[in-house]
PDB file of C-alpha atoms in Angstrom:
ATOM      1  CA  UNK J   1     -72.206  95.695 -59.139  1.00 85.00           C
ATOM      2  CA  UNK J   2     -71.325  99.190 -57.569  1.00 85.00           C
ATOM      3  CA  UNK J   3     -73.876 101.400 -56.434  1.00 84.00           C
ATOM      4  CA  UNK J   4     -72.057 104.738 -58.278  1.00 85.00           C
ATOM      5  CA  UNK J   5     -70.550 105.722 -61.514  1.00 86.00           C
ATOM      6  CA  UNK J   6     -67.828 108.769 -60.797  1.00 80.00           C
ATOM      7  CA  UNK J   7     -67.990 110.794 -63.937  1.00 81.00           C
ATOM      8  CA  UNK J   8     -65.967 113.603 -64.166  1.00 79.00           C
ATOM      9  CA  UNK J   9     -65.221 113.781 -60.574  1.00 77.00           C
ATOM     10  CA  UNK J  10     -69.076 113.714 -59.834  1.00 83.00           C
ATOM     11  CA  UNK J  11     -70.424 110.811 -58.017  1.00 86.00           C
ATOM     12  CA  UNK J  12     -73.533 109.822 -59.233  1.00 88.00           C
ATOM     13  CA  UNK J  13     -75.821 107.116 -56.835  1.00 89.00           C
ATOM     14  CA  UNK J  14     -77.019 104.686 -59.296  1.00 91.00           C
ATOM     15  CA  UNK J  15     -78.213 102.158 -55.984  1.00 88.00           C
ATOM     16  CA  UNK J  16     -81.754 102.393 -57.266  1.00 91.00           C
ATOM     17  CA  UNK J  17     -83.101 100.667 -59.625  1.00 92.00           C
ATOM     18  CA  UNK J  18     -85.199 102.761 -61.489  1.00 93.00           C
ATOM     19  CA  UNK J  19     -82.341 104.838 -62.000  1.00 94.00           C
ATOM     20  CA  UNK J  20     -80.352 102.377 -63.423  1.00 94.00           C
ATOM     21  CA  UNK J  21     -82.693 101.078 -65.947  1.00 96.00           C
ATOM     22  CA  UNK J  22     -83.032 105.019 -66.818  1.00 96.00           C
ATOM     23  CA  UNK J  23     -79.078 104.633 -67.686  1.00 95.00           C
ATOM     24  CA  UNK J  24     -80.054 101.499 -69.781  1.00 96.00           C
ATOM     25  CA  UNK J  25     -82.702 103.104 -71.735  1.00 97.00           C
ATOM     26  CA  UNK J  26     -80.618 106.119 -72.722  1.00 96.00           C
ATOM     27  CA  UNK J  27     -77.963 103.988 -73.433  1.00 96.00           C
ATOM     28  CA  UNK J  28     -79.895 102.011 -76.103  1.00 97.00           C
ATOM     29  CA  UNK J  29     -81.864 104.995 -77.354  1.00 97.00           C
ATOM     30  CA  UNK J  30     -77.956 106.453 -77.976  1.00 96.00           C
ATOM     31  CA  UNK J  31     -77.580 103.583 -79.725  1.00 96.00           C
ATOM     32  CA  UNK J  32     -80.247 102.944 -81.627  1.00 96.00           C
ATOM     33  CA  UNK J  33     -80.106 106.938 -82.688  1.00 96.00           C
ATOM     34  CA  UNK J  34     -76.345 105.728 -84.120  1.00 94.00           C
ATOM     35  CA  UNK J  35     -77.693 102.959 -86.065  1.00 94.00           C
ATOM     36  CA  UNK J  36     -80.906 105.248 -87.629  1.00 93.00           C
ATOM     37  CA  UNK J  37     -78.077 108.244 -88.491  1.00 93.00           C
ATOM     38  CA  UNK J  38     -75.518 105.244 -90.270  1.00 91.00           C
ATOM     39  CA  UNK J  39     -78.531 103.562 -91.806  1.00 89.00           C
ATOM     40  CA  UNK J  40     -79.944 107.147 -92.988  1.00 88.00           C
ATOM     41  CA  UNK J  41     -76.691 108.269 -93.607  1.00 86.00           C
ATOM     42  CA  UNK J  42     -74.828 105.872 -95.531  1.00 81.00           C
ATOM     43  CA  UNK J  43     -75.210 105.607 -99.254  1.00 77.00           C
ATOM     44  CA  UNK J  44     -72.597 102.870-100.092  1.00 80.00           C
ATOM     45  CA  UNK J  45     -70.588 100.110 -98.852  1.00 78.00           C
ATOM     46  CA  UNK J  46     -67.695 101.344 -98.412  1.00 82.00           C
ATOM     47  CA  UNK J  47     -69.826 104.622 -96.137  1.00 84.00           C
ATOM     48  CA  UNK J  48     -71.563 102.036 -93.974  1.00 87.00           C
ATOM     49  CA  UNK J  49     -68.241 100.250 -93.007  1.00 89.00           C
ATOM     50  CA  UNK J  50     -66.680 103.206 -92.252  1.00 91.00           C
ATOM     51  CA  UNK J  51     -69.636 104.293 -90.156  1.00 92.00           C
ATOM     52  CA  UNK J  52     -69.921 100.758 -88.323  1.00 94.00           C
ATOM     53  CA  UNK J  53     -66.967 101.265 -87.131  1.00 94.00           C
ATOM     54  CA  UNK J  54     -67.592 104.530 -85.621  1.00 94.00           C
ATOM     55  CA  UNK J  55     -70.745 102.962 -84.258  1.00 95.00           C
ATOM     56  CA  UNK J  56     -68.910 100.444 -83.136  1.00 96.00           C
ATOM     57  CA  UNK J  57     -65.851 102.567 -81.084  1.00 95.00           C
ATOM     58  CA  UNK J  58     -68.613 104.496 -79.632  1.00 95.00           C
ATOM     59  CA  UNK J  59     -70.491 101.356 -78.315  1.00 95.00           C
ATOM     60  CA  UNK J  60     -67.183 100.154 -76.635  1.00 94.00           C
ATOM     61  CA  UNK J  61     -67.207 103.418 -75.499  1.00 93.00           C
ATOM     62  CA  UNK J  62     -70.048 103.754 -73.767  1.00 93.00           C
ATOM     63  CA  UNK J  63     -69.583 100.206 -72.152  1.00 93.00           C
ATOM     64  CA  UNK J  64     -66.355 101.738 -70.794  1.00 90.00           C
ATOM     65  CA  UNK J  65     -66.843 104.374 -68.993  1.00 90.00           C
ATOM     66  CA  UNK J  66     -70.813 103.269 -67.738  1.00 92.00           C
ATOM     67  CA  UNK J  67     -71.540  99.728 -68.342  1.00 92.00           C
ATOM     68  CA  UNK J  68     -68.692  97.599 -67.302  1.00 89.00           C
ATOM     69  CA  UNK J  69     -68.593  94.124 -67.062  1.00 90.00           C
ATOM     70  CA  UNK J  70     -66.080  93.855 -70.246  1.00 89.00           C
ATOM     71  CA  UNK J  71     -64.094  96.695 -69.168  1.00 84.00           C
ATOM     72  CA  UNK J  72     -62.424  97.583 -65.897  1.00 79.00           C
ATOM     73  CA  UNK J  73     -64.314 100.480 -64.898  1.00 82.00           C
ATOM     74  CA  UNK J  74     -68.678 101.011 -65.767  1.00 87.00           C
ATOM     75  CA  UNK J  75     -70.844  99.820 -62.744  1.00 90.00           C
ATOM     76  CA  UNK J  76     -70.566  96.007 -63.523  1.00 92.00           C
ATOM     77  CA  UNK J  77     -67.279  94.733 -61.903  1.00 90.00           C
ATOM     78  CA  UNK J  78     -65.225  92.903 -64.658  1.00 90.00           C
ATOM     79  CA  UNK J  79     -66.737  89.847 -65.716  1.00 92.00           C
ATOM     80  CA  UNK J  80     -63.076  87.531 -66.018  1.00 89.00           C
ATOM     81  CA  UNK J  81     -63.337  87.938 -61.774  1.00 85.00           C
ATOM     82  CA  UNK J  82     -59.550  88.456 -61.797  1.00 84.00           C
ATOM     83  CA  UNK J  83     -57.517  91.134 -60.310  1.00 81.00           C
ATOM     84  CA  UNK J  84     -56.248  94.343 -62.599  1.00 74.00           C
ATOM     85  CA  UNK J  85     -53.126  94.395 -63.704  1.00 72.00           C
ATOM     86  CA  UNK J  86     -50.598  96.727 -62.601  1.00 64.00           C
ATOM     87  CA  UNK J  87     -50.836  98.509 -66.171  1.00 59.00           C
ATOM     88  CA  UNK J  88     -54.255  99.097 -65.603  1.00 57.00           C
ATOM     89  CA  UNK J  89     -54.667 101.518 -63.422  1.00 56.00           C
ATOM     90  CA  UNK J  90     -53.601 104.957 -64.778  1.00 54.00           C
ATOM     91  CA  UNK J  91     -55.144 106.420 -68.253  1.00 53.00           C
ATOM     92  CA  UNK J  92     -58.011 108.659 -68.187  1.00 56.00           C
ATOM     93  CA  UNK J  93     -57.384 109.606 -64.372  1.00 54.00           C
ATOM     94  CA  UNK J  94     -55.681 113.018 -65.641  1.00 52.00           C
ATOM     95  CA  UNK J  95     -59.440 113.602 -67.128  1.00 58.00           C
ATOM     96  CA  UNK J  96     -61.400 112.398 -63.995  1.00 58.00           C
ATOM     97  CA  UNK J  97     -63.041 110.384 -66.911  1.00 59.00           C
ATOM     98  CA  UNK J  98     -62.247 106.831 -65.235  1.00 55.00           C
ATOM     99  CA  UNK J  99     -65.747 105.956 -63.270  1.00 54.00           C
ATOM    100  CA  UNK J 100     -63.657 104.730 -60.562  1.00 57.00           C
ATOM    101  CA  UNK J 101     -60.147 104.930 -59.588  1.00 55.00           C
ATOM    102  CA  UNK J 102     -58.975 101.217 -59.453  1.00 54.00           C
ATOM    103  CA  UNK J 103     -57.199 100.148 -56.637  1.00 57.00           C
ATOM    104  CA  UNK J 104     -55.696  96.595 -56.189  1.00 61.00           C
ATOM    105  CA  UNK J 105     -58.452  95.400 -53.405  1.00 66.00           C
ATOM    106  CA  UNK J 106     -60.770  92.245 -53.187  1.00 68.00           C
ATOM    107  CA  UNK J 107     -64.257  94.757 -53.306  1.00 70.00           C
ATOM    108  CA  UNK J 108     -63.000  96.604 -56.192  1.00 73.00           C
ATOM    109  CA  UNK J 109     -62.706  93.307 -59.176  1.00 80.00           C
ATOM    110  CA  UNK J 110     -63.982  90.560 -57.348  1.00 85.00           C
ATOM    111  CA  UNK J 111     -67.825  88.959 -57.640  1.00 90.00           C
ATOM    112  CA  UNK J 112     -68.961  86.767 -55.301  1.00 90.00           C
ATOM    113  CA  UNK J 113     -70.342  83.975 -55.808  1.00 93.00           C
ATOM    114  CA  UNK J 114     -74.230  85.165 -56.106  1.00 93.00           C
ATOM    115  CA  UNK J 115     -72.539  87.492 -58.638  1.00 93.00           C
ATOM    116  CA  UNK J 116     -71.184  85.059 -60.737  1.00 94.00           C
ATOM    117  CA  UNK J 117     -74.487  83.191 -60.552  1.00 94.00           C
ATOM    118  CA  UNK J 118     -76.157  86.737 -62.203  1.00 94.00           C
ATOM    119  CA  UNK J 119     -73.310  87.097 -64.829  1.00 95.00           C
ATOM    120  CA  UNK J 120     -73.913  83.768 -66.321  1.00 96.00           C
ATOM    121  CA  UNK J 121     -77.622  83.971 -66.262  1.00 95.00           C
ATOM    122  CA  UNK J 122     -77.345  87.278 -67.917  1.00 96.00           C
ATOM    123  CA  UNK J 123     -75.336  85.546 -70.412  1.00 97.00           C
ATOM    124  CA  UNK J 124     -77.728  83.117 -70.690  1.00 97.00           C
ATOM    125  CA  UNK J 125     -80.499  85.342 -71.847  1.00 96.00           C
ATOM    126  CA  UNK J 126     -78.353  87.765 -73.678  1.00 96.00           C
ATOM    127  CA  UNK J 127     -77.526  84.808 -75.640  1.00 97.00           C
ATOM    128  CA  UNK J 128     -80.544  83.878 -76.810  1.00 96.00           C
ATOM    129  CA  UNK J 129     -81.272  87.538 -77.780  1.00 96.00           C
ATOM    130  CA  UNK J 130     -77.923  87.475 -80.101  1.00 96.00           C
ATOM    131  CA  UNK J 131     -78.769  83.911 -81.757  1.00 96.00           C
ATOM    132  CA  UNK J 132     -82.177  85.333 -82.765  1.00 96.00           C
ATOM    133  CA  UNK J 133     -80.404  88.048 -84.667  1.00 95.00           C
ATOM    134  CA  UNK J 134     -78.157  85.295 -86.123  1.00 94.00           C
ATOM    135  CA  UNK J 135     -80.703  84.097 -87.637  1.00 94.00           C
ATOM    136  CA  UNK J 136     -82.066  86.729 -88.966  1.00 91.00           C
ATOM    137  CA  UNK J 137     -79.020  87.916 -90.886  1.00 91.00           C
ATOM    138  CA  UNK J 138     -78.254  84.520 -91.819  1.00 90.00           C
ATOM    139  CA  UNK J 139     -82.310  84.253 -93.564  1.00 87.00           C
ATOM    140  CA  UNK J 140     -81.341  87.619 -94.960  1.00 84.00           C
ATOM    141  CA  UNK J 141     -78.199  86.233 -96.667  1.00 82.00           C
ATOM    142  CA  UNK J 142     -80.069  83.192 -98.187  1.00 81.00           C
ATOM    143  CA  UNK J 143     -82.687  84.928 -99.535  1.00 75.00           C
ATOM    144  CA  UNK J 144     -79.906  86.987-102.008  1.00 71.00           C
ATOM    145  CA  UNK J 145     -78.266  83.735-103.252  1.00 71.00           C
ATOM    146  CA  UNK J 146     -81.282  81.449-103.147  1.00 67.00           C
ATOM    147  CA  UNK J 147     -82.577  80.659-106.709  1.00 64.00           C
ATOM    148  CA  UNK J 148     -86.339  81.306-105.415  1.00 62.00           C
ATOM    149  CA  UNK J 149     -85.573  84.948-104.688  1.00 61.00           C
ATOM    150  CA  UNK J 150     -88.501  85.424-102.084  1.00 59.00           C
ATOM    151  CA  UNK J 151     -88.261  89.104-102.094  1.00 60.00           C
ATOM    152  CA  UNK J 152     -87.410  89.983-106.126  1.00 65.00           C
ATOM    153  CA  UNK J 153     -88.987  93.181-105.882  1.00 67.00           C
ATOM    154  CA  UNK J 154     -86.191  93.925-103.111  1.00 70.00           C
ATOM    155  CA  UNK J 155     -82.787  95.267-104.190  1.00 75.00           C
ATOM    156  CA  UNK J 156     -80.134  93.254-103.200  1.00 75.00           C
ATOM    157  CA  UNK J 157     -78.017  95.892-102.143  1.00 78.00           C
ATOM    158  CA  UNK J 158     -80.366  96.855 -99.605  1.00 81.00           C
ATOM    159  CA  UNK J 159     -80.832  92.956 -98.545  1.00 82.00           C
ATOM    160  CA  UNK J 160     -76.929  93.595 -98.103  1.00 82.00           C
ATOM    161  CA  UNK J 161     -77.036  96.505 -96.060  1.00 86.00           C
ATOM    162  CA  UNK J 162     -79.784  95.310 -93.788  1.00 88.00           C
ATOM    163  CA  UNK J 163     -78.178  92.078 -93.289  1.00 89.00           C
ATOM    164  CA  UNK J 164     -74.753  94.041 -92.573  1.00 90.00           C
ATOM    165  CA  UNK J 165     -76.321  96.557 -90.065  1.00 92.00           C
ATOM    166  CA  UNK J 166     -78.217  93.366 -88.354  1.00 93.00           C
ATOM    167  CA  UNK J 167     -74.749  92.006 -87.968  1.00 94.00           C
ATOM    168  CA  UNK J 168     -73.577  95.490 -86.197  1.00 95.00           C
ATOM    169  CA  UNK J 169     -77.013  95.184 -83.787  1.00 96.00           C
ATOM    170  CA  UNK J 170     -75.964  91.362 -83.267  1.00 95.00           C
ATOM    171  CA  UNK J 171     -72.109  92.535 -82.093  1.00 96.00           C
ATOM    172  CA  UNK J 172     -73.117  96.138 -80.097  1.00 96.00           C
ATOM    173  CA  UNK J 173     -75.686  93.581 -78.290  1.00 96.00           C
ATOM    174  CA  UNK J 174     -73.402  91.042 -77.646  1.00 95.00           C
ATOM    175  CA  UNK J 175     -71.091  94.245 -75.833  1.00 95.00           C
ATOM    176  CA  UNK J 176     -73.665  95.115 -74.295  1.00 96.00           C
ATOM    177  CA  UNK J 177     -76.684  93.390 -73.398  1.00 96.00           C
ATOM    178  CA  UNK J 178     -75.174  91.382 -70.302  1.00 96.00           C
ATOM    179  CA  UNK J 179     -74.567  94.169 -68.790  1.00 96.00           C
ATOM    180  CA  UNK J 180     -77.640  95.852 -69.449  1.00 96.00           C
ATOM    181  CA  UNK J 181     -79.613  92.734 -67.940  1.00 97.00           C
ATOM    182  CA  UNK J 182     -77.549  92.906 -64.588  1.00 96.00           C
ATOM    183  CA  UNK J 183     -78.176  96.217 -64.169  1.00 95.00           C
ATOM    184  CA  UNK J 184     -82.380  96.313 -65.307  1.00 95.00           C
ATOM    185  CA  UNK J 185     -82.909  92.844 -63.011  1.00 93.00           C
ATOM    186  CA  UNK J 186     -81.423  93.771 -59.803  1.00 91.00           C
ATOM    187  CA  UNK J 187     -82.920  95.082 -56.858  1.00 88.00           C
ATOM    188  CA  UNK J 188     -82.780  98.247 -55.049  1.00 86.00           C
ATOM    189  CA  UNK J 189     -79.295  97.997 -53.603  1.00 80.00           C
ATOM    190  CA  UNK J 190     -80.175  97.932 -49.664  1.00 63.00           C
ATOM    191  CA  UNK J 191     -78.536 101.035 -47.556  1.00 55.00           C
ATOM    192  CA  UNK J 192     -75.161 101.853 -47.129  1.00 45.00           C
ATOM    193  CA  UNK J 193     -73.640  99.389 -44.541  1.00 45.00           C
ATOM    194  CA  UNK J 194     -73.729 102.474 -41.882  1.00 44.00           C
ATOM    195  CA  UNK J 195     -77.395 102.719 -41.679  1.00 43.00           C
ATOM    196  CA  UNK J 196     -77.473  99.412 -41.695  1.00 48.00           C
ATOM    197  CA  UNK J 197     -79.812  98.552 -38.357  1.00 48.00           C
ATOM    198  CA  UNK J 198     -78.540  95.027 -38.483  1.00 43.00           C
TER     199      UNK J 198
ATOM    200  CA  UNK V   1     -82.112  97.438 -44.437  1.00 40.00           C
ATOM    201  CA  UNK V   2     -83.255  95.089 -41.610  1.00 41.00           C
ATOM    202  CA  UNK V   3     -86.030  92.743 -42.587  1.00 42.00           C
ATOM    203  CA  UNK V   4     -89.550  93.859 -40.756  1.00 41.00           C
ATOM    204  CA  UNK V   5     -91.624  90.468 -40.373  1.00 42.00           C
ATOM    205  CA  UNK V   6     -89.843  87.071 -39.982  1.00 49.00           C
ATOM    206  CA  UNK V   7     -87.178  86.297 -42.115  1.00 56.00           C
ATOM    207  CA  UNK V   8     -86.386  83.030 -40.678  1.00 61.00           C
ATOM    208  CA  UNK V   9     -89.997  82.095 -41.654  1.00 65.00           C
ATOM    209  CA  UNK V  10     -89.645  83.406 -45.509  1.00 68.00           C
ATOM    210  CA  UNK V  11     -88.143  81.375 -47.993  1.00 71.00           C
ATOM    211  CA  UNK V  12     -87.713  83.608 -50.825  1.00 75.00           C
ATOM    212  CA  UNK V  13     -86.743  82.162 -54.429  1.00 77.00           C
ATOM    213  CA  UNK V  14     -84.250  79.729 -53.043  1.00 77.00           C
ATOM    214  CA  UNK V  15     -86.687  77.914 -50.905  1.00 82.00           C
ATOM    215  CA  UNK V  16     -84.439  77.359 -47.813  1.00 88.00           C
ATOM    216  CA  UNK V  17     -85.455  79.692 -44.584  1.00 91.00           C
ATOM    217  CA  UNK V  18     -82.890  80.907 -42.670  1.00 92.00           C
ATOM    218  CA  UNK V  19     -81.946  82.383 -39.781  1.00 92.00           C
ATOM    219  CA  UNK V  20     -78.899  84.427 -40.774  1.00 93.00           C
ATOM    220  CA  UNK V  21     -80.821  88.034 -40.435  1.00 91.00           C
ATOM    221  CA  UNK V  22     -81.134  86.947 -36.230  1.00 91.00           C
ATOM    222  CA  UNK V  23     -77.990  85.856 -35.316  1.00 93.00           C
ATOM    223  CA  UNK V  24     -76.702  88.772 -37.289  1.00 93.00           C
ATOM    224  CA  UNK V  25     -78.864  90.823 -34.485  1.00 92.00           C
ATOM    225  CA  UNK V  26     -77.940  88.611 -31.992  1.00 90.00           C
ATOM    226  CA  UNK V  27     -74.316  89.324 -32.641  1.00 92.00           C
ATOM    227  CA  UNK V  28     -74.498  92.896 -33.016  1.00 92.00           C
ATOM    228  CA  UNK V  29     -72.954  93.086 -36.520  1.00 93.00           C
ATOM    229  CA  UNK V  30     -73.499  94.738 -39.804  1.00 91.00           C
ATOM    230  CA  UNK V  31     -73.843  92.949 -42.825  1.00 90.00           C
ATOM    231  CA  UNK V  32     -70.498  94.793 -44.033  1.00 89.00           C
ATOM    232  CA  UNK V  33     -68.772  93.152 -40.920  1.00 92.00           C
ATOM    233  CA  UNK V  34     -70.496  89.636 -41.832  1.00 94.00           C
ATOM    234  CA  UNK V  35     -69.559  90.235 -46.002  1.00 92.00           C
ATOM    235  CA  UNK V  36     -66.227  91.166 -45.173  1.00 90.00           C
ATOM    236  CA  UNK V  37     -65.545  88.076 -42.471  1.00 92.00           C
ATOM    237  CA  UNK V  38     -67.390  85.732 -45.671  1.00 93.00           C
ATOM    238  CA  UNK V  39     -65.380  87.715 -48.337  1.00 90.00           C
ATOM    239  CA  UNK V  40     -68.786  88.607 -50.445  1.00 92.00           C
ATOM    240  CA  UNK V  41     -70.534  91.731 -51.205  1.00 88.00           C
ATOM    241  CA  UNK V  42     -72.935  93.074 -48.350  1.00 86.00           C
ATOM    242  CA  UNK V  43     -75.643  92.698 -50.416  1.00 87.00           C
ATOM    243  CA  UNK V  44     -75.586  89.035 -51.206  1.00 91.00           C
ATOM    244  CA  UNK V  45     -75.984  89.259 -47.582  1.00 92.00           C
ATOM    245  CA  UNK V  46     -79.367  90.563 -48.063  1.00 89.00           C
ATOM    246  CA  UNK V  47     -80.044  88.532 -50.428  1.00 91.00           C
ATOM    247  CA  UNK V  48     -79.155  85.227 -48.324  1.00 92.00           C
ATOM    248  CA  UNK V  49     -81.444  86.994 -45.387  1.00 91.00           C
ATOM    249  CA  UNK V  50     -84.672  87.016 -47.603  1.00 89.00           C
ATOM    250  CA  UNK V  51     -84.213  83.687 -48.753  1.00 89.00           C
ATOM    251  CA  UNK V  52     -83.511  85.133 -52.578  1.00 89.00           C
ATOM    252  CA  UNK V  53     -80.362  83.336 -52.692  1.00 91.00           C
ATOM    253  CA  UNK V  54     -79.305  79.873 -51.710  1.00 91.00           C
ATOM    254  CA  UNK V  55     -75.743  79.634 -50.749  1.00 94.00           C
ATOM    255  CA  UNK V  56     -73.195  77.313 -52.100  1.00 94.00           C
ATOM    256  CA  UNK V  57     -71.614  74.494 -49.381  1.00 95.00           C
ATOM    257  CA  UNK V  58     -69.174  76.388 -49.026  1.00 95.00           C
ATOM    258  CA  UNK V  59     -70.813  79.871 -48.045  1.00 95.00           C
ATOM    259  CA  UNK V  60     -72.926  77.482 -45.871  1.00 95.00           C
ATOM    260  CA  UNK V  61     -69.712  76.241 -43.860  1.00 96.00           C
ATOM    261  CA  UNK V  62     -68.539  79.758 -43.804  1.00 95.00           C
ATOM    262  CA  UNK V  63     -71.488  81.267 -42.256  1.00 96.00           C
ATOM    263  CA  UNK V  64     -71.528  77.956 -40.191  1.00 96.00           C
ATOM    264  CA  UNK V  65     -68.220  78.932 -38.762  1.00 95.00           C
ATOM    265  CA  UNK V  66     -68.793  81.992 -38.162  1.00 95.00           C
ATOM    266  CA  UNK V  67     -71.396  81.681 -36.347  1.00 95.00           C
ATOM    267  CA  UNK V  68     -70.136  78.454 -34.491  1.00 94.00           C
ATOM    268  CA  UNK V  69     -73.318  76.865 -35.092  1.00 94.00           C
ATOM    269  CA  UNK V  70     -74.521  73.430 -36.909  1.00 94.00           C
ATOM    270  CA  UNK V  71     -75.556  74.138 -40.335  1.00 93.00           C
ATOM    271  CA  UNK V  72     -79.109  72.937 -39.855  1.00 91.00           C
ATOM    272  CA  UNK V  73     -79.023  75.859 -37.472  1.00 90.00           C
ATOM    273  CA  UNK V  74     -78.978  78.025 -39.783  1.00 93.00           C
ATOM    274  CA  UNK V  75     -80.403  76.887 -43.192  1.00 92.00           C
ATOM    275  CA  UNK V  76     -83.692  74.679 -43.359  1.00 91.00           C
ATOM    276  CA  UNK V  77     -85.646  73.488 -45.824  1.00 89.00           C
ATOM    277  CA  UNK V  78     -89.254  73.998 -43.254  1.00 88.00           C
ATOM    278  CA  UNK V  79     -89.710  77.198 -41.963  1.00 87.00           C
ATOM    279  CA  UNK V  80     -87.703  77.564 -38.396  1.00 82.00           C
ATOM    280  CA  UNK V  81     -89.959  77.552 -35.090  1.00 79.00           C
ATOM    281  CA  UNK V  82     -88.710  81.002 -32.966  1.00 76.00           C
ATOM    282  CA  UNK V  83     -85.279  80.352 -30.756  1.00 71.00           C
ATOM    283  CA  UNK V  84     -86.943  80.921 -27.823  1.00 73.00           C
ATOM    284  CA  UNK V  85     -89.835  78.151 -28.020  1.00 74.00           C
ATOM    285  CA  UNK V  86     -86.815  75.792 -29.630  1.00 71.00           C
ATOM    286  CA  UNK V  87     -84.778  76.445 -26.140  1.00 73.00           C
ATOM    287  CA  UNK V  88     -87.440  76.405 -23.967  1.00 78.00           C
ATOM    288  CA  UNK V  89     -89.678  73.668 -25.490  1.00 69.00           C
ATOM    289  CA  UNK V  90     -92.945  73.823 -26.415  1.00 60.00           C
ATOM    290  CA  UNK V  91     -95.363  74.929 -23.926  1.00 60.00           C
ATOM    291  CA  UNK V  92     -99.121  73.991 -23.992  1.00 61.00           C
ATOM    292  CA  UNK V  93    -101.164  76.698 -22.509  1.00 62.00           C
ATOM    293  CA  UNK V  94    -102.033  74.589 -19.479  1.00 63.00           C
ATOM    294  CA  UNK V  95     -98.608  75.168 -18.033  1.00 60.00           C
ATOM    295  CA  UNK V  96     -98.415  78.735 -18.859  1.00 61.00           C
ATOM    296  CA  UNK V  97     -98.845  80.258 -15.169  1.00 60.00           C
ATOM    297  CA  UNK V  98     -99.527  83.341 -16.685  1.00 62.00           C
ATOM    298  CA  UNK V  99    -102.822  82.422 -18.779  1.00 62.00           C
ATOM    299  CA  UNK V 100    -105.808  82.290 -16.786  1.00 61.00           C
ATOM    300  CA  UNK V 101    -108.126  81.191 -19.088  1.00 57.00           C
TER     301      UNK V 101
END
């Protein structure tokens, strides 16, 4: 994990971990306002497609530029633990909008192995997060075709659209909510290797 | 951030003690210089140091080689006695010349 994001040429510390799970919080509440607007928003089908999309773009997005982890740049070093390609390293640096100017060094892509050890446990619980929303949209779906029709009084087009936004939640969490578990379970980062006092 | 107390006495979540965080002190080097001679992050480091993280073989080896020392020199499962009383032996008060009790 890297102790700062560089956002428009700014360097902002993000060592702490308070201020980290700040980031995470706004980054879900940014999130979750996108869902309310689509859900609020979207009178048909066809509408909340559209706007899951959007949602969508803006989630990979955000994961871009702060998260990481299934991007190049954001604060979470690139999960696949191999070095950037060549191609990689050039877009948004006119804009000062890459987080971190990637150069072709061992510190910059690779996790150790205690790092690799977090990633997967992240996984682990992000996982079970993900399946539980599954299951949800898969109860959701049966309850529309099964012959008891448990909830008659319901609509089914609005059993449809909840089961369709529950699949958007279940696919912006699975971008996500690794990254967001790395970076609300770590530690303080300890000082900078200069103050270090050994 | 040194560790105040004993870190060779803590075990943290891993449940091995250690004595990384002294020989580090003994040596005179950061935990950069030790990362970067292990090829890890400076933190796991710290994390190894309060007994938070329990190394693979073959971080063990590495930190064994680098520090030219046995393994078990390092890394215990007990908590480590201090250096100086393991070099020195244990002394019972009797032969301390300086206690006059």
């Amino acid at each position: 994990m890297r102790a700062e994001l560089i956002l428009f040429g700014k360097p902002i510390d993000l060592s702490r971990q308070h201020r980290r799970r700040i980031l995470v919080v706004c980054v879900y509440a940014a999130l979750l306002l996108a869902l309310a607007s689509l859900a609020w928003f979207a009178s048909t089908p066809s509408n909340l497609l559209v706007g899951s999309t959007y949602v969508f773009f803006f989630t990979l997005g955000i994961n871009y530029v702060l998260l990481g982890g299934y991007a190049r740049s954001g604060l979470i070093r690139a999960f696949a633990n191999t070095p950037p390609p060549e191609t990689a390293r050039t877009p948004f640096i006119p804009l000062a909008l890459r987080v971190r100017p990637i150069e072709i060094v061992d510190t910059e892509w690779r996790n150790d192995e205690r790092e690799l050890q977090v990633r997967d446990r992240a996984h682990y619980s992000a996982y079970q997060v993900v399946s539980i929303t599954l299951v949800f949209i898969w109860l959701l779906n049966s309850w529309t075709i099964s012959p008891l029709r448990f909830v008659k009084w319901w609509p089914q087009t609005i059993v449809h659209d909840t089961a369709s936004l529950l699949a958007l939640v279940g696919v912006l969490l699975s971008i996500t909510l690794p990254q967001a578990i790395i970076l609300w379970r770590e530690p303080d980062m300890a000082e900078l290797p200069l103050d270090d006092e050994n | 951030m040194s560790n105040n107390g004993n870190p060779s006495n803590q075990a943290g979540e891993s449940g091995l003690y250690n004595r990384i965080s002294v020989l580090r002190a003994e040596r005179g080097i950061t935990r950069q210089q030790l990362a970067d001679a292990l090829h890890i992050n400076y933190q796991t480091i710290g994390f190894l140091e309060r007994g938070d993280y329990g190394p693979s073989l073959k971080l063990a080896f590495g930190l064994s080689e680098f520090f030219s020392l046995p393994i078990e020199a390092i890394f215990s499962t007990r908590p480590f006695q201090p250096l100086s009383q393991q070099v020195y032996g244990r002394r019972t008060p009797e032969d301390d010349p300086f206690n006059h009790q």
